PDB file of C-alpha atoms in Angstrom:
ATOM      1  CA  UNK I   1      20.956  -4.173  12.478  1.00 51.00           C
ATOM      2  CA  UNK I   2      20.811  -1.413   9.885  1.00 55.00           C
ATOM      3  CA  UNK I   3      19.708  -3.829   7.009  1.00 59.00           C
ATOM      4  CA  UNK I   4      16.108  -4.427   9.676  1.00 67.00           C
ATOM      5  CA  UNK I   5      15.401  -0.841  10.150  1.00 83.00           C
ATOM      6  CA  UNK I   6      14.936  -0.769   6.844  1.00 88.00           C
ATOM      7  CA  UNK I   7      12.688  -2.903   6.335  1.00 91.00           C
ATOM      8  CA  UNK I   8      10.786  -1.457   9.542  1.00 93.00           C
ATOM      9  CA  UNK I   9      10.465   1.319   7.252  1.00 94.00           C
ATOM     10  CA  UNK I  10       9.731   0.085   4.427  1.00 94.00           C
ATOM     11  CA  UNK I  11       6.435  -1.271   6.712  1.00 96.00           C
ATOM     12  CA  UNK I  12       6.220   2.500   8.081  1.00 96.00           C
ATOM     13  CA  UNK I  13       6.119   3.702   4.378  1.00 97.00           C
ATOM     14  CA  UNK I  14       3.419   1.073   3.148  1.00 97.00           C
ATOM     15  CA  UNK I  15       1.112   1.787   6.909  1.00 97.00           C
ATOM     16  CA  UNK I  16       1.250   5.515   5.781  1.00 97.00           C
ATOM     17  CA  UNK I  17       0.659   5.235   2.381  1.00 97.00           C
ATOM     18  CA  UNK I  18      -3.064   5.228   3.257  1.00 97.00           C
ATOM     19  CA  UNK I  19      -3.149   8.610   5.278  1.00 97.00           C
ATOM     20  CA  UNK I  20      -1.852  10.412   2.255  1.00 97.00           C
ATOM     21  CA  UNK I  21      -4.428   9.813  -0.151  1.00 97.00           C
ATOM     22  CA  UNK I  22      -7.156  10.584   2.770  1.00 96.00           C
ATOM     23  CA  UNK I  23      -5.809  13.607   3.595  1.00 95.00           C
ATOM     24  CA  UNK I  24      -5.984  14.187  -0.744  1.00 97.00           C
ATOM     25  CA  UNK I  25      -9.507  13.655  -0.042  1.00 96.00           C
ATOM     26  CA  UNK I  26     -10.226  15.171   2.251  1.00 95.00           C
ATOM     27  CA  UNK I  27      -8.465  18.653   0.796  1.00 95.00           C
ATOM     28  CA  UNK I  28     -10.173  17.798  -2.437  1.00 95.00           C
ATOM     29  CA  UNK I  29     -13.295  17.334  -0.974  1.00 95.00           C
ATOM     30  CA  UNK I  30     -13.798  20.289   1.316  1.00 93.00           C
ATOM     31  CA  UNK I  31     -13.011  18.623   4.443  1.00 93.00           C
ATOM     32  CA  UNK I  32     -14.294  21.021   7.307  1.00 92.00           C
ATOM     33  CA  UNK I  33     -14.511  20.349  11.189  1.00 90.00           C
ATOM     34  CA  UNK I  34     -17.376  19.764  11.385  1.00 91.00           C
ATOM     35  CA  UNK I  35     -16.957  17.381   9.256  1.00 87.00           C
ATOM     36  CA  UNK I  36     -15.215  15.566  11.939  1.00 89.00           C
ATOM     37  CA  UNK I  37     -18.244  14.477  13.705  1.00 91.00           C
ATOM     38  CA  UNK I  38     -18.514  12.026  10.636  1.00 91.00           C
ATOM     39  CA  UNK I  39     -15.560  11.790   8.636  1.00 90.00           C
ATOM     40  CA  UNK I  40     -16.558   8.512   7.001  1.00 91.00           C
ATOM     41  CA  UNK I  41     -20.046  10.150   6.255  1.00 92.00           C
ATOM     42  CA  UNK I  42     -18.707  13.263   4.891  1.00 93.00           C
ATOM     43  CA  UNK I  43     -16.208  10.903   2.100  1.00 92.00           C
ATOM     44  CA  UNK I  44     -18.554   8.663   1.417  1.00 92.00           C
ATOM     45  CA  UNK I  45     -21.137  11.156  -0.218  1.00 93.00           C
ATOM     46  CA  UNK I  46     -17.568  13.150  -2.291  1.00 94.00           C
ATOM     47  CA  UNK I  47     -17.451  12.922  -6.579  1.00 95.00           C
ATOM     48  CA  UNK I  48     -14.564  13.375  -8.303  1.00 96.00           C
ATOM     49  CA  UNK I  49     -10.942  13.416  -7.014  1.00 96.00           C
ATOM     50  CA  UNK I  50     -11.726  13.350  -4.052  1.00 96.00           C
ATOM     51  CA  UNK I  51     -13.736   9.906  -3.887  1.00 96.00           C
ATOM     52  CA  UNK I  52     -10.926   8.767  -5.691  1.00 97.00           C
ATOM     53  CA  UNK I  53      -8.708   9.756  -3.394  1.00 96.00           C
ATOM     54  CA  UNK I  54     -10.843   8.268  -1.085  1.00 96.00           C
ATOM     55  CA  UNK I  55     -10.997   5.038  -3.042  1.00 96.00           C
ATOM     56  CA  UNK I  56      -7.071   4.854  -3.230  1.00 97.00           C
ATOM     57  CA  UNK I  57      -7.063   5.224   0.474  1.00 96.00           C
ATOM     58  CA  UNK I  58      -9.379   2.413   0.758  1.00 96.00           C
ATOM     59  CA  UNK I  59      -7.867   0.011  -1.869  1.00 97.00           C
ATOM     60  CA  UNK I  60      -4.012   1.069   0.347  1.00 97.00           C
ATOM     61  CA  UNK I  61      -5.755  -0.287   3.495  1.00 97.00           C
ATOM     62  CA  UNK I  62      -6.861  -3.181   1.851  1.00 96.00           C
ATOM     63  CA  UNK I  63      -3.465  -4.330   0.208  1.00 96.00           C
ATOM     64  CA  UNK I  64      -1.269  -4.345   3.494  1.00 97.00           C
ATOM     65  CA  UNK I  65      -1.962  -7.127   5.510  1.00 97.00           C
ATOM     66  CA  UNK I  66      -0.523  -9.346   2.213  1.00 97.00           C
ATOM     67  CA  UNK I  67       2.726  -6.792   2.123  1.00 98.00           C
ATOM     68  CA  UNK I  68       3.250  -6.651   6.158  1.00 97.00           C
ATOM     69  CA  UNK I  69       2.445 -10.844   6.385  1.00 97.00           C
ATOM     70  CA  UNK I  70       5.087 -11.066   3.499  1.00 97.00           C
ATOM     71  CA  UNK I  71       7.182  -8.862   4.154  1.00 96.00           C
ATOM     72  CA  UNK I  72       8.196 -10.094   8.228  1.00 95.00           C
ATOM     73  CA  UNK I  73       7.448 -14.214   6.884  1.00 95.00           C
ATOM     74  CA  UNK I  74      10.064 -13.177   4.590  1.00 94.00           C
ATOM     75  CA  UNK I  75      12.414 -11.612   7.503  1.00 92.00           C
ATOM     76  CA  UNK I  76      11.600 -14.204   9.715  1.00 91.00           C
ATOM     77  CA  UNK I  77      12.565 -17.073   7.464  1.00 89.00           C
ATOM     78  CA  UNK I  78      15.687 -15.435   6.728  1.00 85.00           C
ATOM     79  CA  UNK I  79      15.341 -14.359   3.109  1.00 91.00           C
ATOM     80  CA  UNK I  80      18.028 -11.980   1.925  1.00 93.00           C
ATOM     81  CA  UNK I  81      17.701  -9.449   2.905  1.00 91.00           C
ATOM     82  CA  UNK I  82      17.981  -7.566  -0.786  1.00 94.00           C
ATOM     83  CA  UNK I  83      15.438  -9.479  -2.112  1.00 94.00           C
ATOM     84  CA  UNK I  84      13.029  -8.017   0.354  1.00 95.00           C
ATOM     85  CA  UNK I  85      13.853  -4.523   0.002  1.00 95.00           C
ATOM     86  CA  UNK I  86      13.987  -4.942  -3.036  1.00 97.00           C
ATOM     87  CA  UNK I  87      10.731  -6.576  -3.546  1.00 97.00           C
ATOM     88  CA  UNK I  88       9.114  -4.202  -0.493  1.00 97.00           C
ATOM     89  CA  UNK I  89      10.567  -0.661  -2.482  1.00 97.00           C
ATOM     90  CA  UNK I  90       8.882  -1.762  -5.975  1.00 98.00           C
ATOM     91  CA  UNK I  91       5.756  -2.282  -3.650  1.00 98.00           C
ATOM     92  CA  UNK I  92       5.643   1.304  -2.469  1.00 98.00           C
ATOM     93  CA  UNK I  93       6.922   2.947  -6.008  1.00 98.00           C
ATOM     94  CA  UNK I  94       4.164   1.136  -7.632  1.00 98.00           C
ATOM     95  CA  UNK I  95       1.092   1.641  -4.761  1.00 98.00           C
ATOM     96  CA  UNK I  96       2.441   5.415  -4.922  1.00 98.00           C
ATOM     97  CA  UNK I  97       1.750   5.290  -8.936  1.00 98.00           C
ATOM     98  CA  UNK I  98      -1.260   3.065  -8.552  1.00 98.00           C
ATOM     99  CA  UNK I  99      -2.925   5.946  -6.357  1.00 98.00           C
ATOM    100  CA  UNK I 100      -1.634   8.754  -9.303  1.00 98.00           C
ATOM    101  CA  UNK I 101      -2.979   6.559 -11.826  1.00 98.00           C
ATOM    102  CA  UNK I 102      -6.633   6.585  -9.319  1.00 97.00           C
ATOM    103  CA  UNK I 103      -6.067  10.261  -9.315  1.00 97.00           C
ATOM    104  CA  UNK I 104      -5.911  11.300 -12.693  1.00 98.00           C
ATOM    105  CA  UNK I 105      -8.462   8.684 -13.405  1.00 97.00           C
ATOM    106  CA  UNK I 106      -6.739   5.984 -15.893  1.00 98.00           C
ATOM    107  CA  UNK I 107      -8.047   3.042 -15.093  1.00 96.00           C
ATOM    108  CA  UNK I 108      -6.752   0.773 -17.283  1.00 98.00           C
ATOM    109  CA  UNK I 109      -3.079   1.780 -16.097  1.00 98.00           C
ATOM    110  CA  UNK I 110      -4.282   1.726 -13.153  1.00 97.00           C
ATOM    111  CA  UNK I 111      -5.798  -2.133 -12.946  1.00 97.00           C
ATOM    112  CA  UNK I 112      -2.276  -3.224 -14.582  1.00 98.00           C
ATOM    113  CA  UNK I 113       0.017  -1.098 -11.617  1.00 98.00           C
ATOM    114  CA  UNK I 114      -2.115  -2.600  -8.790  1.00 98.00           C
ATOM    115  CA  UNK I 115      -1.638  -6.066 -10.088  1.00 98.00           C
ATOM    116  CA  UNK I 116       2.198  -5.550 -10.935  1.00 98.00           C
ATOM    117  CA  UNK I 117       1.792  -4.195  -7.579  1.00 98.00           C
ATOM    118  CA  UNK I 118       0.539  -7.129  -5.928  1.00 97.00           C
ATOM    119  CA  UNK I 119       2.690  -9.192  -7.220  1.00 98.00           C
ATOM    120  CA  UNK I 120       5.408  -8.433  -5.177  1.00 98.00           C
ATOM    121  CA  UNK I 121       4.188  -9.892  -1.694  1.00 98.00           C
ATOM    122  CA  UNK I 122       3.321 -12.697  -3.829  1.00 98.00           C
ATOM    123  CA  UNK I 123       6.675 -13.265  -4.900  1.00 97.00           C
ATOM    124  CA  UNK I 124       8.152 -13.417  -1.432  1.00 96.00           C
ATOM    125  CA  UNK I 125       5.701 -16.091  -0.403  1.00 96.00           C
ATOM    126  CA  UNK I 126       6.979 -18.059  -3.672  1.00 95.00           C
ATOM    127  CA  UNK I 127      10.369 -17.448  -2.812  1.00 95.00           C
ATOM    128  CA  UNK I 128       9.379 -18.345   1.278  1.00 94.00           C
ATOM    129  CA  UNK I 129       7.485 -22.092  -0.272  1.00 93.00           C
ATOM    130  CA  UNK I 130      10.348 -22.438  -2.267  1.00 92.00           C
ATOM    131  CA  UNK I 131      13.345 -22.131   0.792  1.00 89.00           C
ATOM    132  CA  UNK I 132      10.715 -24.306   2.701  1.00 86.00           C
ATOM    133  CA  UNK I 133      10.680 -26.833   0.501  1.00 84.00           C
ATOM    134  CA  UNK I 134      14.667 -27.086  -0.211  1.00 72.00           C
TER     135      UNK I 134
END
């Protein structure tokens, strides 16, 4: 049961990560209570660090379906827990580093980290495919 709870924490962390960057975007952008009437419009008008934080938020949400699907399928098809946990933790760490690179405006490094983070769920899918063909 402890192994399954680790997977739940991975998914929870990945799901909460975009909100951390949304908060950064709003705080840095000067979000006020009146802006809550249309927060997307507010964020669309931000520039600089706030705009980059918003972009991280959006990309983090875009990345979630592939990650969650790979984790759940790996769990369902009984991929060894240590593999799921290792790739999941690497994915989360890379997504945090990706966000920090985006905030720091390190575009080349950001793109490399983005690609490496994408390899984590893809690797899980490849493992799943190989397990199914054995």
